[in-house]
mmCIF file of C-alpha atoms in Angstrom:
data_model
loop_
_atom_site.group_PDB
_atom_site.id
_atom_site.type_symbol
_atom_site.label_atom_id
_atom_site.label_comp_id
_atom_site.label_asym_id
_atom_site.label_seq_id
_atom_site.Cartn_x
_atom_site.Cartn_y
_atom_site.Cartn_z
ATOM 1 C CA UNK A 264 60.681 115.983 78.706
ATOM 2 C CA UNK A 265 60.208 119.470 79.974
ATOM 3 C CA UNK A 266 58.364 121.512 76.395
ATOM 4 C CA UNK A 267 55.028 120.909 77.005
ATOM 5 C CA UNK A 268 53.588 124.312 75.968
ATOM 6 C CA UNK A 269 54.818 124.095 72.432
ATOM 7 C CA UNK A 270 52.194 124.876 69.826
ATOM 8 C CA UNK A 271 49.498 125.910 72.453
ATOM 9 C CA UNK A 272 47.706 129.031 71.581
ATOM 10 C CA UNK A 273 46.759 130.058 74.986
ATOM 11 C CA UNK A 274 49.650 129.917 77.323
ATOM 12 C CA UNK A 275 47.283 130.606 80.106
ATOM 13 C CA UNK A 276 45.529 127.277 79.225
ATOM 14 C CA UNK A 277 42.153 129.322 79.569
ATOM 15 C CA UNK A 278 43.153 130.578 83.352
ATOM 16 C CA UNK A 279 42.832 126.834 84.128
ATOM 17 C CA UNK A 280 45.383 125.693 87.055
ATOM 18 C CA UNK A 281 45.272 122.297 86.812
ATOM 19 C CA UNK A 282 47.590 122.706 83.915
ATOM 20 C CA UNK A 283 49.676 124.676 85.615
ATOM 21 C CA UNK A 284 50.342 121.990 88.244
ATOM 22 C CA UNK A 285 50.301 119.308 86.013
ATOM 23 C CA UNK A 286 53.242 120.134 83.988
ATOM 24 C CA UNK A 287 55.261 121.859 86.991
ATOM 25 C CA UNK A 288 54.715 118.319 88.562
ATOM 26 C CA UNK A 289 56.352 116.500 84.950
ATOM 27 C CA UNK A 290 59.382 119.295 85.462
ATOM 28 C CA UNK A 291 59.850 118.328 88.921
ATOM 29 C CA UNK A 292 59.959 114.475 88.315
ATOM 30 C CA UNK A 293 62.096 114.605 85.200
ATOM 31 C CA UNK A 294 64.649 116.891 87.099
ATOM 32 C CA UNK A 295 64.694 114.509 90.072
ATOM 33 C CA UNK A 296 64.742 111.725 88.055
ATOM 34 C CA UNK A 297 67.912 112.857 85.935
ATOM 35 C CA UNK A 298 69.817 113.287 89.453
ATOM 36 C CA UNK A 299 68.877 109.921 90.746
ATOM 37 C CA UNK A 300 69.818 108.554 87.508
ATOM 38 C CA UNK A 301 73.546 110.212 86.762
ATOM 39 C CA UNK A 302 73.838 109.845 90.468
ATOM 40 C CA UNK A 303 73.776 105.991 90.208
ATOM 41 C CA UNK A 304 75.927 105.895 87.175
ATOM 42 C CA UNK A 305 78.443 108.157 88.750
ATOM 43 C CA UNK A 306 78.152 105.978 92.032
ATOM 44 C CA UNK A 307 78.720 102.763 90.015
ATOM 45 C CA UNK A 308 81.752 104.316 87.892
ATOM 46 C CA UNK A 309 83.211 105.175 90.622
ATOM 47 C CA UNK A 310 83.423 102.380 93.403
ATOM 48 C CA UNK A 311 87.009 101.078 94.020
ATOM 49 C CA UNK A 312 85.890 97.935 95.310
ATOM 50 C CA UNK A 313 84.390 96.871 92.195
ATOM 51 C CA UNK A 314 87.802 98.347 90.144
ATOM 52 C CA UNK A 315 89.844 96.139 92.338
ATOM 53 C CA UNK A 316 88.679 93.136 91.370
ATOM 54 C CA UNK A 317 90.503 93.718 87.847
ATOM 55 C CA UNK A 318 93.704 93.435 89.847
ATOM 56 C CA UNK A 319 94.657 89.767 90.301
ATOM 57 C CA UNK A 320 97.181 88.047 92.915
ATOM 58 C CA UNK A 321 98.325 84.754 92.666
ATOM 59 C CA UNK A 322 96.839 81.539 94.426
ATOM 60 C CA UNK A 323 99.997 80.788 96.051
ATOM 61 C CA UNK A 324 103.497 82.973 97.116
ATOM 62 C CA UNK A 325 106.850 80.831 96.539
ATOM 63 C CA UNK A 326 110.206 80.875 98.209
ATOM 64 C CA UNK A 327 113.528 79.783 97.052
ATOM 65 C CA UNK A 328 117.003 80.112 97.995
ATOM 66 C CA UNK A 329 119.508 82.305 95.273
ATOM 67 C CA UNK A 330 123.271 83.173 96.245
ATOM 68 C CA UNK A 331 122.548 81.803 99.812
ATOM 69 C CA UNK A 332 119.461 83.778 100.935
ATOM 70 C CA UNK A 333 115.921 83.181 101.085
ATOM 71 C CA UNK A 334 113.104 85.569 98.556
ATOM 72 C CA UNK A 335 109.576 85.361 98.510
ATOM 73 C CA UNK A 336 107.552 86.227 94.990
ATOM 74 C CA UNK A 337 104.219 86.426 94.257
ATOM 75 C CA UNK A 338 102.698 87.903 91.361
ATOM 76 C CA UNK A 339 100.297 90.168 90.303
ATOM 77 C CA UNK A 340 98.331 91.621 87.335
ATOM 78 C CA UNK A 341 95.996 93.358 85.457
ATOM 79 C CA UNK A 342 92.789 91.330 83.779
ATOM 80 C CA UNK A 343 91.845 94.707 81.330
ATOM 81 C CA UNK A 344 93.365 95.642 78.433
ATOM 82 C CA UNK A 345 92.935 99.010 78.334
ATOM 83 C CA UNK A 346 92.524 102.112 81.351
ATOM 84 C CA UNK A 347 95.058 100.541 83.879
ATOM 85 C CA UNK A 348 95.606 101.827 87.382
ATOM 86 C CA UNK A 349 98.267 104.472 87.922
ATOM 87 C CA UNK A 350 100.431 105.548 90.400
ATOM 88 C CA UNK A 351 100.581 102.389 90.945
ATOM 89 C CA UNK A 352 102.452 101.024 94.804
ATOM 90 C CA UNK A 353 103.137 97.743 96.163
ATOM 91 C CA UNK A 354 103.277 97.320 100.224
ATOM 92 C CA UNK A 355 103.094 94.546 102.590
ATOM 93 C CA UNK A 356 102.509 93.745 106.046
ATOM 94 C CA UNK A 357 103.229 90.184 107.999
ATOM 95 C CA UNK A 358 100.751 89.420 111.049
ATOM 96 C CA UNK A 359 102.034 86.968 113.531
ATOM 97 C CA UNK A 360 101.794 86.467 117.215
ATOM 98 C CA UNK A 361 104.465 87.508 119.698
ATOM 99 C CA UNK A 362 105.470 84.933 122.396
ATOM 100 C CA UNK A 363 107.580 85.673 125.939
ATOM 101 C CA UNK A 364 108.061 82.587 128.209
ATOM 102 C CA UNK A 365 105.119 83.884 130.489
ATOM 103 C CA UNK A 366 102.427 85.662 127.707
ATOM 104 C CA UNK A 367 100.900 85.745 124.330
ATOM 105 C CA UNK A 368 100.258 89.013 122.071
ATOM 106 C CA UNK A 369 98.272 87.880 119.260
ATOM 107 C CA UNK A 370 98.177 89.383 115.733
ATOM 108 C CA UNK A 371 101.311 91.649 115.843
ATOM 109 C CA UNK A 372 101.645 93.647 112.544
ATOM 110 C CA UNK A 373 104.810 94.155 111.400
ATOM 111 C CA UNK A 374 106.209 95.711 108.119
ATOM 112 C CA UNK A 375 107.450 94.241 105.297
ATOM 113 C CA UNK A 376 109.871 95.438 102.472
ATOM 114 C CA UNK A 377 108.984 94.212 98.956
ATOM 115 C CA UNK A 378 109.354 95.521 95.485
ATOM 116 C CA UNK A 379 110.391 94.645 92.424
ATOM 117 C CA UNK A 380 114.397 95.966 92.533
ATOM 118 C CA UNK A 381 116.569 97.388 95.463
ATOM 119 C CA UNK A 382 115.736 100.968 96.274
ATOM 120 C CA UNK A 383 115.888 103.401 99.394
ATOM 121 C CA UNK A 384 112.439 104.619 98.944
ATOM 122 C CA UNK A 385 109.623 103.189 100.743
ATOM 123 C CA UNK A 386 107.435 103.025 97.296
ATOM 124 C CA UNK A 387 107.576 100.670 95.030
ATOM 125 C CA UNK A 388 105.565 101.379 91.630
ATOM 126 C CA UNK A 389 104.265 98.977 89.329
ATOM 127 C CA UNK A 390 103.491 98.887 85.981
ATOM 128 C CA UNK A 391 100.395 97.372 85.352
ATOM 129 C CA UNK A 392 100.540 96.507 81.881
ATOM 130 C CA UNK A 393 101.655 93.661 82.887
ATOM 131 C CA UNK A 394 102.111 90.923 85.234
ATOM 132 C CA UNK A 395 104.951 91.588 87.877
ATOM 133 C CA UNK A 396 106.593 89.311 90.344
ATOM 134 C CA UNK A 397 106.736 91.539 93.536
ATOM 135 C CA UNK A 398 110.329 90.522 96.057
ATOM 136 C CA UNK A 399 110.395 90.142 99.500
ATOM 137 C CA UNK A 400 113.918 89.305 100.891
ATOM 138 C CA UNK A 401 113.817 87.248 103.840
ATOM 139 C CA UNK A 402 116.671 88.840 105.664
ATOM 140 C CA UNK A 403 117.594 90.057 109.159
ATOM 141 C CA UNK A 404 114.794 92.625 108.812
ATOM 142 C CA UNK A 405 112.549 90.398 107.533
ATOM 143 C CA UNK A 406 109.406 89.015 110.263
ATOM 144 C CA UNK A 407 109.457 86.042 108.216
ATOM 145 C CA UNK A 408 112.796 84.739 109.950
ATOM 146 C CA UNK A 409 112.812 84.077 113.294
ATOM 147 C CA UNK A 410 114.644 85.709 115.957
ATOM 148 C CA UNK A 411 118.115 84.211 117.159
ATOM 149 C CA UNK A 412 115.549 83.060 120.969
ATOM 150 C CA UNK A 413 111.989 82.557 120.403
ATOM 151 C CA UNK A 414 109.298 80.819 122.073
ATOM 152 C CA UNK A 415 106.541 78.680 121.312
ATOM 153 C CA UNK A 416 102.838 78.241 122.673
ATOM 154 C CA UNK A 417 104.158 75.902 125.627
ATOM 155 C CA UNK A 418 106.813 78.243 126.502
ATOM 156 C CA UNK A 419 109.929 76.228 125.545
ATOM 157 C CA UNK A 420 112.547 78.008 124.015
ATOM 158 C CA UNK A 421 113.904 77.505 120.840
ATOM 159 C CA UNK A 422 117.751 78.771 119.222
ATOM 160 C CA UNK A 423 118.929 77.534 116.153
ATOM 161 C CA UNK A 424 122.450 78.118 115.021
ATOM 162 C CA UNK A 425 121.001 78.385 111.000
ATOM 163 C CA UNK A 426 117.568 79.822 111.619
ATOM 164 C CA UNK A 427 116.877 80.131 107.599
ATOM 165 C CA UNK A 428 116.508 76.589 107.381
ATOM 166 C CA UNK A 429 113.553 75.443 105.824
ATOM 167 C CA UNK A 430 112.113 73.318 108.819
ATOM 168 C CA UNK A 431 113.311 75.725 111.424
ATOM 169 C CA UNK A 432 111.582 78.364 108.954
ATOM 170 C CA UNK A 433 107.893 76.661 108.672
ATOM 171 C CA UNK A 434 108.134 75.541 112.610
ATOM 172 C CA UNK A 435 108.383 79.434 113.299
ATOM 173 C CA UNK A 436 105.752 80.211 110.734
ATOM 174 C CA UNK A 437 103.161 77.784 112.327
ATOM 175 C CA UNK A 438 103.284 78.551 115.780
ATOM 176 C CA UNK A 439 102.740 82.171 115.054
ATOM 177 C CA UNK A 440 100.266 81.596 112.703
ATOM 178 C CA UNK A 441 102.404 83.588 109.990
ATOM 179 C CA UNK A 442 100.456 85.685 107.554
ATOM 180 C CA UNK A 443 101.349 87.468 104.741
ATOM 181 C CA UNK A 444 98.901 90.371 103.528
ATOM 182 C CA UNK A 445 99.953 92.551 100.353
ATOM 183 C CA UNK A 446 98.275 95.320 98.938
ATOM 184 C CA UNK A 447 98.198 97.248 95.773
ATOM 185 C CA UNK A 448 97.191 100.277 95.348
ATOM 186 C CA UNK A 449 96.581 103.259 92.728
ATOM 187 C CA UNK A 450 94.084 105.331 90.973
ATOM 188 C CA UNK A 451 91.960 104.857 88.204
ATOM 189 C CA UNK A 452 92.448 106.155 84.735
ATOM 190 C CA UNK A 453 88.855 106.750 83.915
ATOM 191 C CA UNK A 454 87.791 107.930 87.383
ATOM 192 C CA UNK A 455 90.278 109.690 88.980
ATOM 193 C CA UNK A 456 89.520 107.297 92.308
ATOM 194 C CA UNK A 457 91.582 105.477 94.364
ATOM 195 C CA UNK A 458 91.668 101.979 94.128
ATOM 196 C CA UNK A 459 92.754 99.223 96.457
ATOM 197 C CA UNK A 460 93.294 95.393 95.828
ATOM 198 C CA UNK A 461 94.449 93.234 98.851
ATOM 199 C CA UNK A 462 95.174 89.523 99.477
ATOM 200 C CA UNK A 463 96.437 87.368 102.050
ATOM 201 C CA UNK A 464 98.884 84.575 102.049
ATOM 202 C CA UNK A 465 99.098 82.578 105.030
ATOM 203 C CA UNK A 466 102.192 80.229 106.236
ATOM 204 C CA UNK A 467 100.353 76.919 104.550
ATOM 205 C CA UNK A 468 100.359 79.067 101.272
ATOM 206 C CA UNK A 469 104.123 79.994 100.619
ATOM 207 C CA UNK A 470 105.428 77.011 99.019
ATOM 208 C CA UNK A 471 109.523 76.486 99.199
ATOM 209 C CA UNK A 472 111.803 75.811 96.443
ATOM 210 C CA UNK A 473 109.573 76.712 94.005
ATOM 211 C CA UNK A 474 109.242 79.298 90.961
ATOM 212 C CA UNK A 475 106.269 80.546 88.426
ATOM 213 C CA UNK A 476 106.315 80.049 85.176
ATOM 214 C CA UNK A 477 106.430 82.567 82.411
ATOM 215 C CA UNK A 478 103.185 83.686 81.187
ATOM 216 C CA UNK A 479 104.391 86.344 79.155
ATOM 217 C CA UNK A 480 105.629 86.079 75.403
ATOM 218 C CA UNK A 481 105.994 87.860 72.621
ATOM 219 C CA UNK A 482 103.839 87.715 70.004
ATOM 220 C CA UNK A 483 104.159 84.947 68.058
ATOM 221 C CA UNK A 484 106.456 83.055 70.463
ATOM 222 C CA UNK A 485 106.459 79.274 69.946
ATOM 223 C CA UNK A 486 106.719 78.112 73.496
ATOM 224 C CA UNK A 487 107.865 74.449 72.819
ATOM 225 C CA UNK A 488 110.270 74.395 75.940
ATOM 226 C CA UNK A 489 107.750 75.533 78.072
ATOM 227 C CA UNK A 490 107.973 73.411 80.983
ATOM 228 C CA UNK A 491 104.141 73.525 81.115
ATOM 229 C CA UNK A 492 101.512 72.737 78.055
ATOM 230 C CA UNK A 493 97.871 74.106 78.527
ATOM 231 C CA UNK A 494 95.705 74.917 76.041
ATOM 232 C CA UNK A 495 95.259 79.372 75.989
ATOM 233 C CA UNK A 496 91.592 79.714 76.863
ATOM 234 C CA UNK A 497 92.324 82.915 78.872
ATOM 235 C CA UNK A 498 95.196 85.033 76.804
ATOM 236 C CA UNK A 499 95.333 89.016 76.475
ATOM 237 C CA UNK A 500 97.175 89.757 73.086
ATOM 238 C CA UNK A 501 97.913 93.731 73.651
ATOM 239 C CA UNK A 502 100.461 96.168 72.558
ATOM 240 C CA UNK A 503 102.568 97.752 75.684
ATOM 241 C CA UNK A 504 100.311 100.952 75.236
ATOM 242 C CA UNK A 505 97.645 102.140 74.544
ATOM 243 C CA UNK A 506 98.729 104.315 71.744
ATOM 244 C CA UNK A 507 99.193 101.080 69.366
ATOM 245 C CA UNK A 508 96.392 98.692 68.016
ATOM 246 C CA UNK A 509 99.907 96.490 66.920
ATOM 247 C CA UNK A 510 99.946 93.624 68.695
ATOM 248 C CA UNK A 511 103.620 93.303 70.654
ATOM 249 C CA UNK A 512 102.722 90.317 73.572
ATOM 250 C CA UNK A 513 100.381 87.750 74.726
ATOM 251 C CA UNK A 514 99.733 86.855 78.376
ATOM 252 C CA UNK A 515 98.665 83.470 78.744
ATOM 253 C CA UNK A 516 96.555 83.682 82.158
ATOM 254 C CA UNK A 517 96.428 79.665 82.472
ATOM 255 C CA UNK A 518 99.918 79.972 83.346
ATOM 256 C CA UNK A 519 99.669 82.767 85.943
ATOM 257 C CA UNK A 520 98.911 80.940 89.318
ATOM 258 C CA UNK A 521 100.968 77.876 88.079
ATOM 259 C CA UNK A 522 104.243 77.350 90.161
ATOM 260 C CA UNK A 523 106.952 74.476 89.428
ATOM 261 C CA UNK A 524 109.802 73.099 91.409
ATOM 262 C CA UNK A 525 112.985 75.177 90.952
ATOM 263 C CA UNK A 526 116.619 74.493 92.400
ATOM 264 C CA UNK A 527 117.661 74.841 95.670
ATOM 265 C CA UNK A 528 120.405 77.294 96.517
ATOM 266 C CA UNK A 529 120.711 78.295 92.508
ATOM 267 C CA UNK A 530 123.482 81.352 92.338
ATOM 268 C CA UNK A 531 121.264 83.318 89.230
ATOM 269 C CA UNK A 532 118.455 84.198 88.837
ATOM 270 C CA UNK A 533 117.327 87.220 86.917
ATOM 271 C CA UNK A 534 114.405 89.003 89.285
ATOM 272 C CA UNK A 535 117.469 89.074 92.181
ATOM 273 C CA UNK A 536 120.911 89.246 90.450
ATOM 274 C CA UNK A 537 120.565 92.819 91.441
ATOM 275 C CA UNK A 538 118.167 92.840 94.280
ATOM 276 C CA UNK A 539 120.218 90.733 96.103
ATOM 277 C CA UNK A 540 123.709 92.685 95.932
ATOM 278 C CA UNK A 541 122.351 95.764 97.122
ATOM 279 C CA UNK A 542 120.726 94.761 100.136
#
């Protein structure tokens, strides 16, 4: 965009100026014009926001019971095939309101422990290859049980002798207006920016006694006693990196939000057979 000149005899244009100006004005535009332009593409490349919405949560979070104590799960995962998000860590936060007999503090943030196995460190990577069920015990440290005295929005006090119960657990829940925000976080491959994908699960979306389904097999599975039959509109048939064209599993995403009744009070289960005994 920027030889005009080529082939001219007289470089001087015949001491005519209007040359002169016309082709320093074509430099100047093209010049500004290729900033503007790999500005935008840079800009566009390189937005989080727009990353994060690769990153999927679940529609719903489910509790159940195993060896006598209460988890929360919810999953997540990864809609591309290829350039995942590294470094990637799980946190979690629980807003509620906190109550006295005489006043009201609304939309307390407390912390929450999750991950996807028992460790000492506060971070919890992922690997986003594919989906994970993320743990939260519901424990003594937990703000998702309530406290051995608590009271509610008319001031009466309530103490219950079993406070994991499931109706004494959901009472709490809804009169603090219980909810439960996770993020994920990380930086992308291609970009070298950090990324950020959040969601919120309030009290009316944890769902007791129940468990996901599997929605990962390996290639070639026949999934006959798969408690759930839908037809795989949505699948992502990928090897485990991205070193390998072979084709090792298939996610079925029709099966990632679904949730089925499980047993209450089961003593096994595989995501806490460890998780459980360490805490």
């Amino acid at each position: 965009m920027t030889t005009i000149g080529y082939g001219v005899k007289d470089y001087n244009f015949g001491d005519c100026w209007t040359f002169f100006i016309l082709v320093s004005f074509q430099v100047s535009n093209a010049i500004l014009f290729d900033a503007v332009a790999i500005g935008l593409i840079f800009q566009r490349l390189s937005r989080g926001q727009k990353r994060s919405r690769s990153i999927l949560f679940s529609d719903k979070a489910v509790m159940r019971k195993v060896g006598g104590n209460w988890y929360l799960f919810f999953r997540v995962g990864e809609l591309r095939k290829k350039h995942f998000i590294i470094e990637t860590r799980v946190r979690a936060h629980v807003i509620r309101h906190e109550r006295s007999q005489t006043e009201t503090f609304y939309f307390a943030t407390r912390n929450a422990q999750v991950g996807l196995q028992p460790s000492s460190s506060d971070q919890h990577f992922l690997l986003m290859s594919l989906p994970e069920l993320v743990i939260h015990k519901v424990d003594e440290h937990s703000p998702l049980l309530p406290p051995p005295r608590w009271y509610d929005r008319n001031g009466h006090l309530h103490s219950y002798p079993n406070r994991d119960e499931r109706h004494n657990l959901q009472q709490f829940w809804e009169d603090r207006q219980v909810e439960f925000i996770a993020f994920i976080e990380g930086i992308d491959e291609v970009t070298g920016m950090a990324v950020q994908a959040r969601h919120s699960y309030r009290y009316d979306d944890i769902v007791l006694d129940h468990t996901f389904v599997n929605c990962v097999f390996p290639a070639g599975h026949n999934d006959d006693n798969n408690p759930v039959t839908l037809t795989r509109r949505k699948t992502k048939s990928q090897s485990l990196t991205n070193y390998s064209s072979k084709t090792t599993i298939i996610v079925d995403w029709d099966l990632f939000h679904h949730i089925v009744p499980a047993p209450f009070d089961c003593q096994h289960y595989p995501y806490v057979s460890d998780y459980g005994k360490d805490a």
